[in-house]
PDB file of C-alpha atoms in Angstrom:
ATOM      1  CA  MET T   1      24.243  66.261  64.693  1.00  0.00           C
ATOM      2  CA  ASN T   2      26.181  66.733  61.478  1.00  0.00           C
ATOM      3  CA  SER T   3      26.620  63.897  59.012  1.00  0.00           C
ATOM      4  CA  ILE T   4      30.382  63.562  59.541  1.00  0.00           C
ATOM      5  CA  LYS T   5      29.995  63.066  63.295  1.00  0.00           C
ATOM      6  CA  LEU T   6      27.110  60.647  62.741  1.00  0.00           C
ATOM      7  CA  ARG T   7      29.230  58.669  60.276  1.00  0.00           C
ATOM      8  CA  LYS T   8      32.122  58.516  62.779  1.00  0.00           C
ATOM      9  CA  LEU T   9      29.803  57.297  65.545  1.00  0.00           C
ATOM     10  CA  THR T  10      28.209  54.704  63.265  1.00  0.00           C
ATOM     11  CA  ASN T  11      31.590  53.444  62.072  1.00  0.00           C
ATOM     12  CA  SER T  12      32.796  53.323  65.684  1.00  0.00           C
ATOM     13  CA  GLY T  13      29.865  51.110  66.647  1.00  0.00           C
ATOM     14  CA  LEU T  14      30.484  48.822  63.691  1.00  0.00           C
ATOM     15  CA  MET T  15      34.187  48.576  64.483  1.00  0.00           C
ATOM     16  CA  ALA T  16      33.442  47.840  68.159  1.00  0.00           C
ATOM     17  CA  ALA T  17      31.202  44.977  67.010  1.00  0.00           C
ATOM     18  CA  LEU T  18      33.970  43.742  64.704  1.00  0.00           C
ATOM     19  CA  VAL T  19      36.392  43.784  67.656  1.00  0.00           C
ATOM     20  CA  VAL T  20      33.968  41.587  69.615  1.00  0.00           C
ATOM     21  CA  VAL T  21      33.705  39.103  66.732  1.00  0.00           C
ATOM     22  CA  GLY T  22      37.466  39.077  66.095  1.00  0.00           C
ATOM     23  CA  THR T  23      38.196  38.593  69.773  1.00  0.00           C
ATOM     24  CA  MET T  24      35.668  35.816  70.328  1.00  0.00           C
ATOM     25  CA  ALA T  25      36.042  33.914  67.035  1.00  0.00           C
ATOM     26  CA  ILE T  26      39.199  32.019  68.006  1.00  0.00           C
ATOM     27  CA  ARG T  27      40.338  31.856  71.629  1.00  0.00           C
ATOM     28  CA  ILE T  28      43.420  30.019  72.823  1.00  0.00           C
ATOM     29  CA  PRO T  29      43.733  29.925  76.648  1.00  0.00           C
ATOM     30  CA  THR T  30      46.934  31.202  78.294  1.00  0.00           C
ATOM     31  CA  PRO T  31      48.592  30.231  81.603  1.00  0.00           C
ATOM     32  CA  THR T  32      47.317  33.427  83.259  1.00  0.00           C
ATOM     33  CA  LYS T  33      43.672  32.542  82.548  1.00  0.00           C
ATOM     34  CA  GLY T  34      43.491  34.991  79.640  1.00  0.00           C
ATOM     35  CA  TYR T  35      43.387  34.014  75.977  1.00  0.00           C
ATOM     36  CA  ILE T  36      45.100  34.648  72.650  1.00  0.00           C
ATOM     37  CA  HIS T  37      42.818  35.896  69.870  1.00  0.00           C
ATOM     38  CA  ILE T  38      42.894  37.682  66.515  1.00  0.00           C
ATOM     39  CA  GLY T  39      40.985  40.687  67.829  1.00  0.00           C
ATOM     40  CA  ASP T  40      44.163  42.753  68.157  1.00  0.00           C
ATOM     41  CA  SER T  41      44.294  43.118  64.391  1.00  0.00           C
ATOM     42  CA  VAL T  42      40.882  44.800  64.604  1.00  0.00           C
ATOM     43  CA  VAL T  43      42.006  46.888  67.599  1.00  0.00           C
ATOM     44  CA  TYR T  44      44.879  48.240  65.478  1.00  0.00           C
ATOM     45  CA  LEU T  45      42.534  48.773  62.539  1.00  0.00           C
ATOM     46  CA  CYS T  46      40.191  50.806  64.768  1.00  0.00           C
ATOM     47  CA  GLY T  47      42.968  53.259  65.584  1.00  0.00           C
ATOM     48  CA  ILE T  48      44.083  53.493  61.964  1.00  0.00           C
ATOM     49  CA  ILE T  49      40.646  53.873  60.350  1.00  0.00           C
ATOM     50  CA  LEU T  50      38.829  55.908  62.982  1.00  0.00           C
ATOM     51  CA  GLY T  51      41.769  57.888  64.332  1.00  0.00           C
ATOM     52  CA  PRO T  52      43.158  57.912  67.863  1.00  0.00           C
ATOM     53  CA  LEU T  53      40.050  59.010  69.776  1.00  0.00           C
ATOM     54  CA  TYR T  54      37.149  57.239  68.061  1.00  0.00           C
ATOM     55  CA  GLY T  55      39.361  54.228  67.346  1.00  0.00           C
ATOM     56  CA  ALA T  56      40.386  53.974  70.988  1.00  0.00           C
ATOM     57  CA  VAL T  57      36.777  54.126  72.167  1.00  0.00           C
ATOM     58  CA  ALA T  58      35.658  51.475  69.654  1.00  0.00           C
ATOM     59  CA  ALA T  59      38.596  49.175  70.454  1.00  0.00           C
ATOM     60  CA  GLY T  60      38.235  49.578  74.208  1.00  0.00           C
ATOM     61  CA  LEU T  61      34.480  49.033  74.273  1.00  0.00           C
ATOM     62  CA  GLY T  62      34.591  46.134  71.807  1.00  0.00           C
ATOM     63  CA  SER T  63      37.325  44.378  73.778  1.00  0.00           C
ATOM     64  CA  PHE T  64      35.517  45.078  77.064  1.00  0.00           C
ATOM     65  CA  LEU T  65      32.308  43.529  75.712  1.00  0.00           C
ATOM     66  CA  ALA T  66      34.190  40.526  74.320  1.00  0.00           C
ATOM     67  CA  ASP T  67      35.715  39.803  77.726  1.00  0.00           C
ATOM     68  CA  ILE T  68      32.305  40.020  79.395  1.00  0.00           C
ATOM     69  CA  LEU T  69      30.615  37.832  76.775  1.00  0.00           C
ATOM     70  CA  ALA T  70      33.448  35.280  76.902  1.00  0.00           C
ATOM     71  CA  GLY T  71      33.235  35.001  80.688  1.00  0.00           C
ATOM     72  CA  TYR T  72      36.436  36.914  81.484  1.00  0.00           C
ATOM     73  CA  VAL T  73      34.605  39.538  83.531  1.00  0.00           C
ATOM     74  CA  VAL T  74      37.532  40.104  85.892  1.00  0.00           C
ATOM     75  CA  TYR T  75      39.672  41.178  82.916  1.00  0.00           C
ATOM     76  CA  ALA T  76      37.056  43.490  81.356  1.00  0.00           C
ATOM     77  CA  PRO T  77      37.915  46.772  83.162  1.00  0.00           C
ATOM     78  CA  ALA T  78      41.655  46.351  82.545  1.00  0.00           C
ATOM     79  CA  THR T  79      41.001  45.354  78.941  1.00  0.00           C
ATOM     80  CA  LEU T  80      38.910  48.493  78.407  1.00  0.00           C
ATOM     81  CA  VAL T  81      41.823  50.709  79.445  1.00  0.00           C
ATOM     82  CA  ILE T  82      44.595  48.652  77.828  1.00  0.00           C
ATOM     83  CA  LYS T  83      42.926  48.297  74.420  1.00  0.00           C
ATOM     84  CA  PHE T  84      41.842  51.964  74.520  1.00  0.00           C
ATOM     85  CA  LEU T  85      45.476  53.031  74.984  1.00  0.00           C
ATOM     86  CA  ASP T  86      46.694  50.431  72.464  1.00  0.00           C
ATOM     87  CA  ALA T  87      44.412  51.659  69.656  1.00  0.00           C
ATOM     88  CA  MET T  88      44.982  55.307  70.571  1.00  0.00           C
ATOM     89  CA  LEU T  89      48.741  54.972  70.245  1.00  0.00           C
ATOM     90  CA  VAL T  90      48.578  52.928  67.031  1.00  0.00           C
ATOM     91  CA  GLY T  91      46.120  55.411  65.520  1.00  0.00           C
ATOM     92  CA  PHE T  92      48.221  58.400  66.555  1.00  0.00           C
ATOM     93  CA  ILE T  93      51.523  57.027  65.264  1.00  0.00           C
ATOM     94  CA  TYR T  94      50.091  55.728  61.989  1.00  0.00           C
ATOM     95  CA  GLY T  95      48.055  58.864  61.330  1.00  0.00           C
ATOM     96  CA  ARG T  96      50.854  61.251  62.240  1.00  0.00           C
ATOM     97  CA  PHE T  97      53.597  59.611  60.208  1.00  0.00           C
ATOM     98  CA  THR T  98      51.611  58.588  57.113  1.00  0.00           C
ATOM     99  CA  LYS T  99      49.797  61.910  56.794  1.00  0.00           C
ATOM    100  CA  ASN T 100      51.663  63.072  53.680  1.00  0.00           C
ATOM    101  CA  ASN T 101      51.036  59.929  51.594  1.00  0.00           C
ATOM    102  CA  PRO T 102      54.423  58.242  51.981  1.00  0.00           C
ATOM    103  CA  GLY T 103      55.383  55.224  49.907  1.00  0.00           C
ATOM    104  CA  ASN T 104      54.417  51.688  50.795  1.00  0.00           C
ATOM    105  CA  LEU T 105      57.771  50.883  52.394  1.00  0.00           C
ATOM    106  CA  ARG T 106      57.512  53.845  54.758  1.00  0.00           C
ATOM    107  CA  LYS T 107      53.894  52.957  55.560  1.00  0.00           C
ATOM    108  CA  LEU T 108      54.979  49.422  56.429  1.00  0.00           C
ATOM    109  CA  ALA T 109      57.766  50.763  58.650  1.00  0.00           C
ATOM    110  CA  VAL T 110      55.383  53.170  60.401  1.00  0.00           C
ATOM    111  CA  PHE T 111      52.783  50.411  60.770  1.00  0.00           C
ATOM    112  CA  SER T 112      55.392  48.086  62.298  1.00  0.00           C
ATOM    113  CA  LEU T 113      56.507  50.814  64.698  1.00  0.00           C
ATOM    114  CA  ALA T 114      52.900  51.587  65.667  1.00  0.00           C
ATOM    115  CA  VAL T 115      52.137  47.903  66.298  1.00  0.00           C
ATOM    116  CA  PHE T 116      55.340  47.563  68.324  1.00  0.00           C
ATOM    117  CA  TRP T 117      54.399  50.446  70.637  1.00  0.00           C
ATOM    118  CA  GLY T 118      50.757  49.398  70.818  1.00  0.00           C
ATOM    119  CA  GLY T 119      51.845  45.850  71.602  1.00  0.00           C
ATOM    120  CA  LEU T 120      54.177  47.141  74.296  1.00  0.00           C
ATOM    121  CA  ILE T 121      51.216  48.945  75.897  1.00  0.00           C
ATOM    122  CA  MET T 122      49.211  45.716  75.795  1.00  0.00           C
ATOM    123  CA  VAL T 123      51.968  43.466  77.147  1.00  0.00           C
ATOM    124  CA  SER T 124      52.960  45.848  79.947  1.00  0.00           C
ATOM    125  CA  GLY T 125      49.326  46.635  80.785  1.00  0.00           C
ATOM    126  CA  TYR T 126      48.388  42.994  81.219  1.00  0.00           C
ATOM    127  CA  LEU T 127      51.640  42.293  83.073  1.00  0.00           C
ATOM    128  CA  ALA T 128      50.766  45.023  85.582  1.00  0.00           C
ATOM    129  CA  PHE T 129      47.142  43.893  85.900  1.00  0.00           C
ATOM    130  CA  GLU T 130      47.973  40.200  86.228  1.00  0.00           C
ATOM    131  CA  SER T 131      50.722  41.017  88.763  1.00  0.00           C
ATOM    132  CA  ILE T 132      48.054  42.564  90.964  1.00  0.00           C
ATOM    133  CA  LEU T 133      45.654  39.699  90.311  1.00  0.00           C
ATOM    134  CA  TYR T 134      47.980  36.681  90.518  1.00  0.00           C
ATOM    135  CA  GLY T 135      51.386  37.982  91.621  1.00  0.00           C
ATOM    136  CA  PHE T 136      54.380  38.845  89.464  1.00  0.00           C
ATOM    137  CA  PRO T 137      55.815  35.316  89.032  1.00  0.00           C
ATOM    138  CA  THR T 138      52.532  34.083  87.545  1.00  0.00           C
ATOM    139  CA  ALA T 139      51.974  37.267  85.526  1.00  0.00           C
ATOM    140  CA  VAL T 140      55.323  36.773  83.780  1.00  0.00           C
ATOM    141  CA  LEU T 141      53.871  33.624  82.183  1.00  0.00           C
ATOM    142  CA  GLY T 142      51.541  35.856  80.158  1.00  0.00           C
ATOM    143  CA  ILE T 143      54.311  37.872  78.490  1.00  0.00           C
ATOM    144  CA  VAL T 144      55.065  35.453  75.626  1.00  0.00           C
ATOM    145  CA  PRO T 145      51.394  34.790  74.778  1.00  0.00           C
ATOM    146  CA  ASN T 146      50.700  38.545  74.807  1.00  0.00           C
ATOM    147  CA  ILE T 147      53.685  39.254  72.566  1.00  0.00           C
ATOM    148  CA  THR T 148      52.501  36.465  70.248  1.00  0.00           C
ATOM    149  CA  GLN T 149      49.040  38.010  70.130  1.00  0.00           C
ATOM    150  CA  ALA T 150      50.370  41.502  69.357  1.00  0.00           C
ATOM    151  CA  VAL T 151      52.719  40.277  66.622  1.00  0.00           C
ATOM    152  CA  ALA T 152      50.080  37.983  65.090  1.00  0.00           C
ATOM    153  CA  GLY T 153      47.602  40.874  65.068  1.00  0.00           C
ATOM    154  CA  GLY T 154      50.076  43.036  63.171  1.00  0.00           C
ATOM    155  CA  ILE T 155      51.004  40.291  60.713  1.00  0.00           C
ATOM    156  CA  LEU T 156      47.345  39.521  60.046  1.00  0.00           C
ATOM    157  CA  LEU T 157      46.408  43.171  59.566  1.00  0.00           C
ATOM    158  CA  ALA T 158      49.348  44.258  57.372  1.00  0.00           C
ATOM    159  CA  PRO T 159      48.138  42.722  54.073  1.00  0.00           C
ATOM    160  CA  ILE T 160      44.520  43.650  54.838  1.00  0.00           C
ATOM    161  CA  LEU T 161      45.499  47.261  55.510  1.00  0.00           C
ATOM    162  CA  PHE T 162      47.615  47.371  52.345  1.00  0.00           C
ATOM    163  CA  PHE T 163      44.669  46.037  50.326  1.00  0.00           C
ATOM    164  CA  LEU T 164      42.187  48.496  51.849  1.00  0.00           C
ATOM    165  CA  GLU T 165      44.489  51.466  51.250  1.00  0.00           C
ATOM    166  CA  ARG T 166      45.442  50.358  47.753  1.00  0.00           C
ATOM    167  CA  ARG T 167      41.763  50.087  46.789  1.00  0.00           C
ATOM    168  CA  LYS T 168      41.143  53.463  48.473  1.00  0.00           C
ATOM    169  CA  LEU T 169      38.569  51.866  50.771  1.00  0.00           C
ATOM    170  CA  ILE T 170      40.150  53.650  53.724  1.00  0.00           C
ATOM    171  CA  GLY T 171      42.296  56.715  54.105  1.00  0.00           C
ATOM    172  CA  LYS T 172      41.835  60.399  53.693  1.00  0.00           C
TER     173      LYS T 172
END
């Protein structure tokens, strides 16, 4: 195994663990028996730092493990898929449209767009899953908390990402 692949795998494991910690550190229950947490900021960071594929795997597995450890076992399979797709899309959009070292304003715009689309995946994914689980009228109650979680994750990550990129701690 070459050193680059080993480094990617190691970083993926570390990021998955960070997703677990971020997801479990603060949990606010929602009406649909889910919870709001700050782990989405780490899910987005996975996609941005590790790229769409490795980031998606780390985010999906970390979120899956957090649900199991927090006692939300019924959500774990859906969370695996939803957070995988969320991080994959954020990583793809951010990587694709910041590839040529754009200015900070463009990076912020691309980041906001990536978080919007990733958040849309998360909100619609949980709406679909909770509609199956509880019925559509109950599932609708989870929309606002899920939007809040997605937006809060983006707001929390934005200055951290700016700092990490400015200090050249991440990036190409």
